[in-house]
């Protein structure tokens, strides 16, 4: 086992980080400008009443998405009892990096006019979405990768995410507001393939750290609940103002409620002596948000949302119970957070649900609202079936990007100078963090404060 | 003591849950439809500029209410050191169930037109309010009820909540925007009566678990602070746009600030050696939000809000210190979270304050704004005194619903197959959850990482 | 060491608190009234379409600011392992007090018309800003001051904050939307001077409690992440609607992302064996929000925001590593939370950046948007250089208020009846709080639940 001196590691990592933020800054200086709604000189030149209105909604929504990505993903992964600093810290680092880098990547692909990228609050929502996909992949490799590996993965995954999203939304004209395909399916399978390539046959050396404690599970529930409450905002953030945004929020909400109920029911059913499992509650209860990522803006109907959520919670809970061990033993995929169950399968289900609901589109059901959801159908360029085929194509393209991209990136992450942690030091904060001693004597026993006088 | 095998328990519970979500889903399929503002075909048929505006406000507010209910109530109850999984987990389960079920119940009562219920983002706020009342009742029975009991209680309480709310707001024309009566008084006394009926004389067998630890108290403070910051949104969510919403938020805010100050002052005054008690800070500091639930939208004046909050904090703190022990020893009411002090008494005070402020209503004080707060007075159908009498009647009706309903539900919860936990296993997560071991050796002592080379 | 009996302490503290809230309430009764947008009779008297629009944005933003101050500051200071109750509890107390008291102080200075103060939701944002400055000062003296000292400090600091803000914004016409000067520079140097005056040469008696534990660090990360995600709302809350608010949010966001990256890079570079330090991540990563407090609303450009954040994160991390020990050993300033690094230096840098960006203002760069950012330049009353000089003057005035005011307040806090904790009892919750025992035997070992039957 080639041991690289931590000092060398440190300077390599710092070098990568320095280069990354230095290069990003230079690209910002050259290319990035405020857009019409953000620039002082451009904004006041015309009548912006509609843009104005648009903004009122988007802005709070942006903060909700932000809260969901940072608090939600950050704390959801704190469940490991010796990897909490890394989980929340690297989430923070990766998200901050992805926000900058994906602003550039998405900007070049979507809003590059007159040799400049034009940014606005909407750029922030797009970047948060990209950070979401990255953090899903992080969940698959959690505890088994060093910071330099993670930064390289982020650098490349943001590129692939942006390209895949561009192909799906701009070239194929597929619809995917809440990202069942672009965020969840892509992020999960990309991460799973990376994890497969980085397979560690002797990971059981760190098995004693791959568990939670009582309090680490409570910290993780902070993440779960923040993901739950802000998911309606997440799915509806990029949809059209008005009924579409209402409908997306409502569908997401019903789907989440249903997946929560089915998760509790299934978890007790398959649990030892009927006991509930925190892993299921923390994760599978959220599958309802994933499964309506594509179809949430469509006329899914409230019952459709409930049924989809119920199915997603069921599949996800069963996945945690039965599929994850098989994935590891048979397919050599070590999926730390079970992203295959929370994002992978529900994401694919969500994409297929999107195909189905798209195929059922009629002018009658959508009326004048068709333009907002399916502009190509409304303009007569496509029929419902044709659009459904493009949706399915979108899923295939996403899988291809995730599988091929993940393989390539996985092999790159095996480069020795990226300093992967040894098998015996996985899931261990002390590899990268100064960790305080847990319990001093004093913290354990009541302190010997000089007993103060009583109120005689 | 008839011990039911956990397996049987599990299948019973799963059966109840399955039935519950199955039946809910079927009812959704038959009855629930998007409303005009959520349906693609209906929205675009007309001019919706007002509805549009309305939406901008309601949407973020909905997310605030959501955050308050889930994060606030969920974590506030985590203070018990062996019941954190159940507190946050069952909050999650009950809220998710209540959201679906109360959408149906409230929908049948309020928005049933042409054989369908029409739902929108406002339905979510209403459902969150109902979940709030349910979680207050949960606080009274916390730790002494199994999941099947809780689900049955939820099933029935949501029905009673919806009916009581319908009688108060629609039949009596009482005003109760923030729910001093419908949410807090109802939820608290319903739960207290259930707890009385389920009285356990030998509960001291579990007394050693009915306490907090340092970290469980910090988790509970997450709940407290989220309740505090989002209470202005909670109280103002269903009020009229404009000055009414401003005023409600402002009154709630001043009332909370005052109850926080009076709680700290009183807690130190009655504490051993002048020490503060976390129980008071976690709970009584919030009484200011409860006490302006009815009158917050009225012309209470900033000073009125301060005075009300100050009083509520005082009553609540004294309640925790002196009344709760008497309630248990003399009246056989075991109130785990002290909901009588945080929701019961401040709720009744809030209702009475509403009566008082309503009686003082004049056309001069409200001007053109009277319509938004007291439409019946503005339209000349009622005088101020008459409206005040209806407010008082609303409190009486609420108490009747809570006491009678709570008694009936309490007796139903004693049905043996609902599997109540034995006296010695109250406040114990292991009854229902897989609980990880707390401290492994490794978590205690600094790890023996091979000391890396120093940067020579 | 003069030991005051805790009972006496308690009554003194309660007396101070009682007086404080009593006097506040009386002043509210006499002076405070709803403003035009909050009063039922005034609102409906005219056409308020613009005010209406204004409100949609301000309201959610207010909740964001609220969340940032209470959750953010409250939990950021929980890192001390025996001072968590005090950190989060006194944050709560001080913020609640400051909200009331600064409503009066700021009201007298800014919105006193016809013998009354007129309050609205905007008053809440202003009060939250003042609470922010107070909590920064609290961070400097954390653990070394009793509640009576803190309340007296709050009483006086709110007065000074209001006066300084009035001089800067109203008299000098300086711009400081996000408060680099009024909030961060003022709060930090005020607190540091107080801490200097209260210097404790024998503080090492409590050194063993001046550290974190694994879980207290995770609680602190809750604070960090909430500060991070809501900082764009914080900085943009008082800016003009439209492009200015967009731009401020966007600049804050890029600056925070850059300071996060530079903090991680520097922390690893200066850490022992390349390890990251939680203190840096919890604090220095936020310096990007501080540094664009003044210039965020200006045409800073995205690259400018990145560069500013990068610089702030670097300075802040280096400050924690090298400057804090020197401040204590050479300058006798004991800065518990390192507010000099997070708020002091980045605040001064932010003020200077504001001077620079102001000096570069051109009519061309701002177009019609100049009025919203620099009304005095737009109206021709000042040139860009002249405005820049006023900005610099603002920084000097702020430093003068902080240093002189902090000295005076510090000496007042040494009054013996304010009951400062003894050197050996600093950073100790048991001085003021009932603290539960940490680990009972039961919490450590798996409980002996009678093993239930297996599902035979």
JSON list of N, CA and C in Angstrom, two decimals, chain A residues 259-319:
[
{"chain": "A", "resi": 259, "resn": "UNK", "atom": "N", "xyz": [-45.29, 8.27, -0.14]},
{"chain": "A", "resi": 259, "resn": "UNK", "atom": "CA", "xyz": [-44.08, 7.46, 0.01]},
{"chain": "A", "resi": 259, "resn": "UNK", "atom": "C", "xyz": [-43.70, 7.35, 1.48]},
{"chain": "A", "resi": 260, "resn": "UNK", "atom": "N", "xyz": [-44.01, 8.37, 2.28]},
{"chain": "A", "resi": 260, "resn": "UNK", "atom": "CA", "xyz": [-43.73, 8.27, 3.71]},
{"chain": "A", "resi": 260, "resn": "UNK", "atom": "C", "xyz": [-44.57, 7.17, 4.35]},
{"chain": "A", "resi": 261, "resn": "UNK", "atom": "N", "xyz": [-45.86, 7.15, 4.02]},
{"chain": "A", "resi": 261, "resn": "UNK", "atom": "CA", "xyz": [-46.72, 6.10, 4.59]},
{"chain": "A", "resi": 261, "resn": "UNK", "atom": "C", "xyz": [-46.27, 4.72, 4.14]},
{"chain": "A", "resi": 262, "resn": "UNK", "atom": "N", "xyz": [-45.98, 4.55, 2.86]},
{"chain": "A", "resi": 262, "resn": "UNK", "atom": "CA", "xyz": [-45.62, 3.20, 2.41]},
{"chain": "A", "resi": 262, "resn": "UNK", "atom": "C", "xyz": [-44.28, 2.78, 2.99]},
{"chain": "A", "resi": 263, "resn": "UNK", "atom": "N", "xyz": [-43.38, 3.74, 3.21]},
{"chain": "A", "resi": 263, "resn": "UNK", "atom": "CA", "xyz": [-42.10, 3.40, 3.81]},
{"chain": "A", "resi": 263, "resn": "UNK", "atom": "C", "xyz": [-42.27, 2.88, 5.24]},
{"chain": "A", "resi": 264, "resn": "UNK", "atom": "N", "xyz": [-43.08, 3.57, 6.04]},
{"chain": "A", "resi": 264, "resn": "UNK", "atom": "CA", "xyz": [-43.30, 3.10, 7.41]},
{"chain": "A", "resi": 264, "resn": "UNK", "atom": "C", "xyz": [-43.96, 1.71, 7.40]},
{"chain": "A", "resi": 265, "resn": "UNK", "atom": "N", "xyz": [-44.96, 1.54, 6.54]},
{"chain": "A", "resi": 265, "resn": "UNK", "atom": "CA", "xyz": [-45.66, 0.26, 6.52]},
{"chain": "A", "resi": 265, "resn": "UNK", "atom": "C", "xyz": [-44.71, -0.87, 6.13]},
{"chain": "A", "resi": 266, "resn": "UNK", "atom": "N", "xyz": [-43.95, -0.65, 5.07]},
{"chain": "A", "resi": 266, "resn": "UNK", "atom": "CA", "xyz": [-43.02, -1.70, 4.59]},
{"chain": "A", "resi": 266, "resn": "UNK", "atom": "C", "xyz": [-41.90, -1.94, 5.57]},
{"chain": "A", "resi": 267, "resn": "UNK", "atom": "N", "xyz": [-41.38, -0.87, 6.15]},
{"chain": "A", "resi": 267, "resn": "UNK", "atom": "CA", "xyz": [-40.25, -1.01, 7.05]},
{"chain": "A", "resi": 267, "resn": "UNK", "atom": "C", "xyz": [-40.61, -1.88, 8.23]},
{"chain": "A", "resi": 268, "resn": "UNK", "atom": "N", "xyz": [-41.82, -1.68, 8.78]},
{"chain": "A", "resi": 268, "resn": "UNK", "atom": "CA", "xyz": [-42.27, -2.51, 9.91]},
{"chain": "A", "resi": 268, "resn": "UNK", "atom": "C", "xyz": [-42.49, -3.95, 9.45]},
{"chain": "A", "resi": 269, "resn": "UNK", "atom": "N", "xyz": [-42.98, -4.09, 8.22]},
{"chain": "A", "resi": 269, "resn": "UNK", "atom": "CA", "xyz": [-43.30, -5.43, 7.71]},
{"chain": "A", "resi": 269, "resn": "UNK", "atom": "C", "xyz": [-42.05, -6.27, 7.51]},
{"chain": "A", "resi": 270, "resn": "UNK", "atom": "N", "xyz": [-41.00, -5.66, 6.98]},
{"chain": "A", "resi": 270, "resn": "UNK", "atom": "CA", "xyz": [-39.79, -6.45, 6.70]},
{"chain": "A", "resi": 270, "resn": "UNK", "atom": "C", "xyz": [-38.79, -6.37, 7.85]},
{"chain": "A", "resi": 271, "resn": "UNK", "atom": "N", "xyz": [-39.05, -5.57, 8.87]},
{"chain": "A", "resi": 271, "resn": "UNK", "atom": "CA", "xyz": [-38.09, -5.40, 9.95]},
{"chain": "A", "resi": 271, "resn": "UNK", "atom": "C", "xyz": [-38.09, -6.57, 10.92]},
{"chain": "A", "resi": 272, "resn": "UNK", "atom": "N", "xyz": [-36.99, -6.74, 11.63]},
{"chain": "A", "resi": 272, "resn": "UNK", "atom": "CA", "xyz": [-36.89, -7.76, 12.65]},
{"chain": "A", "resi": 272, "resn": "UNK", "atom": "C", "xyz": [-37.91, -7.48, 13.75]},
{"chain": "A", "resi": 273, "resn": "UNK", "atom": "N", "xyz": [-38.76, -8.45, 14.07]},
{"chain": "A", "resi": 273, "resn": "UNK", "atom": "CA", "xyz": [-39.79, -8.29, 15.09]},
{"chain": "A", "resi": 273, "resn": "UNK", "atom": "C", "xyz": [-40.68, -7.07, 14.84]},
{"chain": "A", "resi": 274, "resn": "UNK", "atom": "N", "xyz": [-40.86, -6.71, 13.59]},
{"chain": "A", "resi": 274, "resn": "UNK", "atom": "CA", "xyz": [-41.76, -5.60, 13.28]},
{"chain": "A", "resi": 274, "resn": "UNK", "atom": "C", "xyz": [-41.21, -4.24, 13.62]},
{"chain": "A", "resi": 275, "resn": "UNK", "atom": "N", "xyz": [-39.91, -4.17, 13.87]},
{"chain": "A", "resi": 275, "resn": "UNK", "atom": "CA", "xyz": [-39.35, -2.86, 14.23]},
{"chain": "A", "resi": 275, "resn": "UNK", "atom": "C", "xyz": [-39.05, -2.03, 12.98]},
{"chain": "A", "resi": 276, "resn": "UNK", "atom": "N", "xyz": [-39.15, -0.71, 13.15]},
{"chain": "A", "resi": 276, "resn": "UNK", "atom": "CA", "xyz": [-38.86, 0.22, 12.08]},
{"chain": "A", "resi": 276, "resn": "UNK", "atom": "C", "xyz": [-37.35, 0.45, 11.96]},
{"chain": "A", "resi": 277, "resn": "UNK", "atom": "N", "xyz": [-36.91, 0.74, 10.76]},
{"chain": "A", "resi": 277, "resn": "UNK", "atom": "CA", "xyz": [-35.48, 0.97, 10.53]},
{"chain": "A", "resi": 277, "resn": "UNK", "atom": "C", "xyz": [-35.27, 2.43, 10.12]},
{"chain": "A", "resi": 278, "resn": "UNK", "atom": "N", "xyz": [-34.41, 3.12, 10.88]},
{"chain": "A", "resi": 278, "resn": "UNK", "atom": "CA", "xyz": [-34.15, 4.53, 10.61]},
{"chain": "A", "resi": 278, "resn": "UNK", "atom": "C", "xyz": [-33.63, 4.76, 9.19]},
{"chain": "A", "resi": 279, "resn": "UNK", "atom": "N", "xyz": [-32.88, 3.80, 8.65]},
{"chain": "A", "resi": 279, "resn": "UNK", "atom": "CA", "xyz": [-32.34, 3.96, 7.29]},
{"chain": "A", "resi": 279, "resn": "UNK", "atom": "C", "xyz": [-33.49, 4.13, 6.30]},
{"chain": "A", "resi": 280, "resn": "UNK", "atom": "N", "xyz": [-34.55, 3.34, 6.49]},
{"chain": "A", "resi": 280, "resn": "UNK", "atom": "CA", "xyz": [-35.69, 3.46, 5.58]},
{"chain": "A", "resi": 280, "resn": "UNK", "atom": "C", "xyz": [-36.39, 4.81, 5.74]},
{"chain": "A", "resi": 281, "resn": "UNK", "atom": "N", "xyz": [-36.63, 5.17, 7.00]},
{"chain": "A", "resi": 281, "resn": "UNK", "atom": "CA", "xyz": [-37.36, 6.42, 7.25]},
{"chain": "A", "resi": 281, "resn": "UNK", "atom": "C", "xyz": [-36.57, 7.62, 6.74]},
{"chain": "A", "resi": 282, "resn": "UNK", "atom": "N", "xyz": [-35.25, 7.58, 6.98]},
{"chain": "A", "resi": 282, "resn": "UNK", "atom": "CA", "xyz": [-34.42, 8.70, 6.53]},
{"chain": "A", "resi": 282, "resn": "UNK", "atom": "C", "xyz": [-34.39, 8.84, 5.02]},
{"chain": "A", "resi": 283, "resn": "UNK", "atom": "N", "xyz": [-34.50, 7.75, 4.30]},
{"chain": "A", "resi": 283, "resn": "UNK", "atom": "CA", "xyz": [-34.28, 7.79, 2.86]},
{"chain": "A", "resi": 283, "resn": "UNK", "atom": "C", "xyz": [-35.51, 7.48, 2.03]},
{"chain": "A", "resi": 284, "resn": "UNK", "atom": "N", "xyz": [-36.07, 6.28, 2.22]},
{"chain": "A", "resi": 284, "resn": "UNK", "atom": "CA", "xyz": [-37.14, 5.84, 1.32]},
{"chain": "A", "resi": 284, "resn": "UNK", "atom": "C", "xyz": [-38.35, 6.75, 1.41]},
{"chain": "A", "resi": 285, "resn": "UNK", "atom": "N", "xyz": [-38.56, 7.38, 2.58]},
{"chain": "A", "resi": 285, "resn": "UNK", "atom": "CA", "xyz": [-39.70, 8.28, 2.73]},
{"chain": "A", "resi": 285, "resn": "UNK", "atom": "C", "xyz": [-39.63, 9.44, 1.74]},
{"chain": "A", "resi": 286, "resn": "UNK", "atom": "N", "xyz": [-38.45, 9.69, 1.21]},
{"chain": "A", "resi": 286, "resn": "UNK", "atom": "CA", "xyz": [-38.28, 10.80, 0.28]},
{"chain": "A", "resi": 286, "resn": "UNK", "atom": "C", "xyz": [-38.44, 10.40, -1.18]},
{"chain": "A", "resi": 287, "resn": "UNK", "atom": "N", "xyz": [-38.59, 9.10, -1.44]},
{"chain": "A", "resi": 287, "resn": "UNK", "atom": "CA", "xyz": [-38.62, 8.64, -2.83]},
{"chain": "A", "resi": 287, "resn": "UNK", "atom": "C", "xyz": [-39.77, 9.26, -3.61]},
{"chain": "A", "resi": 288, "resn": "UNK", "atom": "N", "xyz": [-40.82, 9.67, -2.91]},
{"chain": "A", "resi": 288, "resn": "UNK", "atom": "CA", "xyz": [-41.94, 10.32, -3.58]},
{"chain": "A", "resi": 288, "resn": "UNK", "atom": "C", "xyz": [-41.58, 11.63, -4.26]},
{"chain": "A", "resi": 289, "resn": "UNK", "atom": "N", "xyz": [-40.59, 12.32, -3.72]},
{"chain": "A", "resi": 289, "resn": "UNK", "atom": "CA", "xyz": [-40.14, 13.55, -4.37]},
{"chain": "A", "resi": 289, "resn": "UNK", "atom": "C", "xyz": [-39.41, 13.26, -5.67]},
{"chain": "A", "resi": 290, "resn": "UNK", "atom": "N", "xyz": [-38.66, 12.15, -5.67]},
{"chain": "A", "resi": 290, "resn": "UNK", "atom": "CA", "xyz": [-37.88, 11.78, -6.86]},
{"chain": "A", "resi": 290, "resn": "UNK", "atom": "C", "xyz": [-38.79, 11.33, -8.00]},
{"chain": "A", "resi": 291, "resn": "UNK", "atom": "N", "xyz": [-39.81, 10.54, -7.65]},
{"chain": "A", "resi": 291, "resn": "UNK", "atom": "CA", "xyz": [-40.58, 9.84, -8.68]},
{"chain": "A", "resi": 291, "resn": "UNK", "atom": "C", "xyz": [-41.48, 10.79, -9.47]},
{"chain": "A", "resi": 292, "resn": "UNK", "atom": "N", "xyz": [-41.81, 11.97, -8.92]},
{"chain": "A", "resi": 292, "resn": "UNK", "atom": "CA", "xyz": [-42.62, 12.91, -9.69]},
{"chain": "A", "resi": 292, "resn": "UNK", "atom": "C", "xyz": [-41.78, 14.05, -10.26]},
{"chain": "A", "resi": 293, "resn": "UNK", "atom": "N", "xyz": [-40.46, 13.82, -10.31]},
{"chain": "A", "resi": 293, "resn": "UNK", "atom": "CA", "xyz": [-39.59, 14.87, -10.83]},
{"chain": "A", "resi": 293, "resn": "UNK", "atom": "C", "xyz": [-39.87, 15.23, -12.27]},
{"chain": "A", "resi": 294, "resn": "UNK", "atom": "N", "xyz": [-40.22, 14.25, -13.08]},
{"chain": "A", "resi": 294, "resn": "UNK", "atom": "CA", "xyz": [-40.55, 14.53, -14.48]},
{"chain": "A", "resi": 294, "resn": "UNK", "atom": "C", "xyz": [-42.02, 14.88, -14.65]},
{"chain": "A", "resi": 295, "resn": "UNK", "atom": "N", "xyz": [-42.89, 14.10, -14.04]},
{"chain": "A", "resi": 295, "resn": "UNK", "atom": "CA", "xyz": [-44.32, 14.24, -14.32]},
{"chain": "A", "resi": 295, "resn": "UNK", "atom": "C", "xyz": [-45.03, 15.20, -13.40]},
{"chain": "A", "resi": 296, "resn": "UNK", "atom": "N", "xyz": [-44.33, 15.77, -12.43]},
{"chain": "A", "resi": 296, "resn": "UNK", "atom": "CA", "xyz": [-44.98, 16.66, -11.46]},
{"chain": "A", "resi": 296, "resn": "UNK", "atom": "C", "xyz": [-45.67, 17.85, -12.09]},
{"chain": "A", "resi": 297, "resn": "UNK", "atom": "N", "xyz": [-45.11, 18.36, -13.17]},
{"chain": "A", "resi": 297, "resn": "UNK", "atom": "CA", "xyz": [-45.73, 19.54, -13.79]},
{"chain": "A", "resi": 297, "resn": "UNK", "atom": "C", "xyz": [-46.87, 19.15, -14.74]},
{"chain": "A", "resi": 298, "resn": "UNK", "atom": "N", "xyz": [-46.98, 17.85, -15.01]},
{"chain": "A", "resi": 298, "resn": "UNK", "atom": "CA", "xyz": [-48.01, 17.40, -15.95]},
{"chain": "A", "resi": 298, "resn": "UNK", "atom": "C", "xyz": [-49.33, 17.16, -15.22]},
{"chain": "A", "resi": 299, "resn": "UNK", "atom": "N", "xyz": [-50.38, 16.86, -15.96]},
{"chain": "A", "resi": 299, "resn": "UNK", "atom": "CA", "xyz": [-51.69, 16.60, -15.37]},
{"chain": "A", "resi": 299, "resn": "UNK", "atom": "C", "xyz": [-51.72, 15.18, -14.80]},
{"chain": "A", "resi": 300, "resn": "UNK", "atom": "N", "xyz": [-50.92, 14.98, -13.78]},
{"chain": "A", "resi": 300, "resn": "UNK", "atom": "CA", "xyz": [-50.74, 13.66, -13.18]},
{"chain": "A", "resi": 300, "resn": "UNK", "atom": "C", "xyz": [-51.97, 13.25, -12.37]},
{"chain": "A", "resi": 301, "resn": "UNK", "atom": "N", "xyz": [-52.75, 14.20, -11.95]},
{"chain": "A", "resi": 301, "resn": "UNK", "atom": "CA", "xyz": [-53.89, 14.06, -11.03]},
{"chain": "A", "resi": 301, "resn": "UNK", "atom": "C", "xyz": [-53.39, 13.77, -9.61]},
{"chain": "A", "resi": 302, "resn": "UNK", "atom": "N", "xyz": [-54.14, 14.23, -8.61]},
{"chain": "A", "resi": 302, "resn": "UNK", "atom": "CA", "xyz": [-53.74, 13.96, -7.22]},
{"chain": "A", "resi": 302, "resn": "UNK", "atom": "C", "xyz": [-53.61, 12.47, -6.93]},
{"chain": "A", "resi": 303, "resn": "UNK", "atom": "N", "xyz": [-54.54, 11.67, -7.46]},
{"chain": "A", "resi": 303, "resn": "UNK", "atom": "CA", "xyz": [-54.45, 10.24, -7.23]},
{"chain": "A", "resi": 303, "resn": "UNK", "atom": "C", "xyz": [-53.19, 9.66, -7.87]},
{"chain": "A", "resi": 304, "resn": "UNK", "atom": "N", "xyz": [-52.89, 10.12, -9.07]},
{"chain": "A", "resi": 304, "resn": "UNK", "atom": "CA", "xyz": [-51.68, 9.65, -9.74]},
{"chain": "A", "resi": 304, "resn": "UNK", "atom": "C", "xyz": [-50.44, 9.94, -8.90]},
{"chain": "A", "resi": 305, "resn": "UNK", "atom": "N", "xyz": [-50.42, 11.13, -8.29]},
{"chain": "A", "resi": 305, "resn": "UNK", "atom": "CA", "xyz": [-49.27, 11.48, -7.46]},
{"chain": "A", "resi": 305, "resn": "UNK", "atom": "C", "xyz": [-49.18, 10.56, -6.24]},
{"chain": "A", "resi": 306, "resn": "UNK", "atom": "N", "xyz": [-50.33, 10.30, -5.61]},
{"chain": "A", "resi": 306, "resn": "UNK", "atom": "CA", "xyz": [-50.34, 9.39, -4.46]},
{"chain": "A", "resi": 306, "resn": "UNK", "atom": "C", "xyz": [-49.85, 8.00, -4.84]},
{"chain": "A", "resi": 307, "resn": "UNK", "atom": "N", "xyz": [-50.37, 7.50, -5.95]},
{"chain": "A", "resi": 307, "resn": "UNK", "atom": "CA", "xyz": [-50.01, 6.14, -6.37]},
{"chain": "A", "resi": 307, "resn": "UNK", "atom": "C", "xyz": [-48.52, 6.07, -6.69]},
{"chain": "A", "resi": 308, "resn": "UNK", "atom": "N", "xyz": [-48.02, 7.10, -7.38]},
{"chain": "A", "resi": 308, "resn": "UNK", "atom": "CA", "xyz": [-46.60, 7.11, -7.73]},
{"chain": "A", "resi": 308, "resn": "UNK", "atom": "C", "xyz": [-45.73, 7.12, -6.47]},
{"chain": "A", "resi": 309, "resn": "UNK", "atom": "N", "xyz": [-46.12, 7.95, -5.51]},
{"chain": "A", "resi": 309, "resn": "UNK", "atom": "CA", "xyz": [-45.35, 8.04, -4.27]},
{"chain": "A", "resi": 309, "resn": "UNK", "atom": "C", "xyz": [-45.39, 6.74, -3.49]},
{"chain": "A", "resi": 310, "resn": "UNK", "atom": "N", "xyz": [-46.55, 6.12, -3.47]},
{"chain": "A", "resi": 310, "resn": "UNK", "atom": "CA", "xyz": [-46.70, 4.86, -2.75]},
{"chain": "A", "resi": 310, "resn": "UNK", "atom": "C", "xyz": [-45.77, 3.81, -3.35]},
{"chain": "A", "resi": 311, "resn": "UNK", "atom": "N", "xyz": [-45.77, 3.74, -4.67]},
{"chain": "A", "resi": 311, "resn": "UNK", "atom": "CA", "xyz": [-44.91, 2.78, -5.37]},
{"chain": "A", "resi": 311, "resn": "UNK", "atom": "C", "xyz": [-43.44, 3.08, -5.10]},
{"chain": "A", "resi": 312, "resn": "UNK", "atom": "N", "xyz": [-43.08, 4.35, -5.16]},
{"chain": "A", "resi": 312, "resn": "UNK", "atom": "CA", "xyz": [-41.66, 4.71, -4.99]},
{"chain": "A", "resi": 312, "resn": "UNK", "atom": "C", "xyz": [-41.18, 4.36, -3.58]},
{"chain": "A", "resi": 313, "resn": "UNK", "atom": "N", "xyz": [-42.01, 4.66, -2.58]},
{"chain": "A", "resi": 313, "resn": "UNK", "atom": "CA", "xyz": [-41.63, 4.34, -1.20]},
{"chain": "A", "resi": 313, "resn": "UNK", "atom": "C", "xyz": [-41.45, 2.84, -1.02]},
{"chain": "A", "resi": 314, "resn": "UNK", "atom": "N", "xyz": [-42.33, 2.08, -1.66]},
{"chain": "A", "resi": 314, "resn": "UNK", "atom": "CA", "xyz": [-42.27, 0.62, -1.56]},
{"chain": "A", "resi": 314, "resn": "UNK", "atom": "C", "xyz": [-40.99, 0.08, -2.20]},
{"chain": "A", "resi": 315, "resn": "UNK", "atom": "N", "xyz": [-40.77, 0.49, -3.43]},
{"chain": "A", "resi": 315, "resn": "UNK", "atom": "CA", "xyz": [-39.58, 0.02, -4.15]},
{"chain": "A", "resi": 315, "resn": "UNK", "atom": "C", "xyz": [-38.31, 0.41, -3.39]},
{"chain": "A", "resi": 316, "resn": "UNK", "atom": "N", "xyz": [-38.29, 1.62, -2.89]},
{"chain": "A", "resi": 316, "resn": "UNK", "atom": "CA", "xyz": [-37.10, 2.11, -2.23]},
{"chain": "A", "resi": 316, "resn": "UNK", "atom": "C", "xyz": [-36.81, 1.35, -0.94]},
{"chain": "A", "resi": 317, "resn": "UNK", "atom": "N", "xyz": [-37.86, 1.14, -0.12]},
{"chain": "A", "resi": 317, "resn": "UNK", "atom": "CA", "xyz": [-37.67, 0.39, 1.13]},
{"chain": "A", "resi": 317, "resn": "UNK", "atom": "C", "xyz": [-37.21, -1.03, 0.85]},
{"chain": "A", "resi": 318, "resn": "UNK", "atom": "N", "xyz": [-37.85, -1.69, -0.12]},
{"chain": "A", "resi": 318, "resn": "UNK", "atom": "CA", "xyz": [-37.44, -3.06, -0.46]},
{"chain": "A", "resi": 318, "resn": "UNK", "atom": "C", "xyz": [-36.02, -3.06, -0.99]},
{"chain": "A", "resi": 319, "resn": "UNK", "atom": "N", "xyz": [-35.67, -2.03, -1.72]},
{"chain": "A", "resi": 319, "resn": "UNK", "atom": "CA", "xyz": [-34.29, -1.92, -2.22]},
{"chain": "A", "resi": 319, "resn": "UNK", "atom": "C", "xyz": [-33.29, -1.88, -1.08]}
]
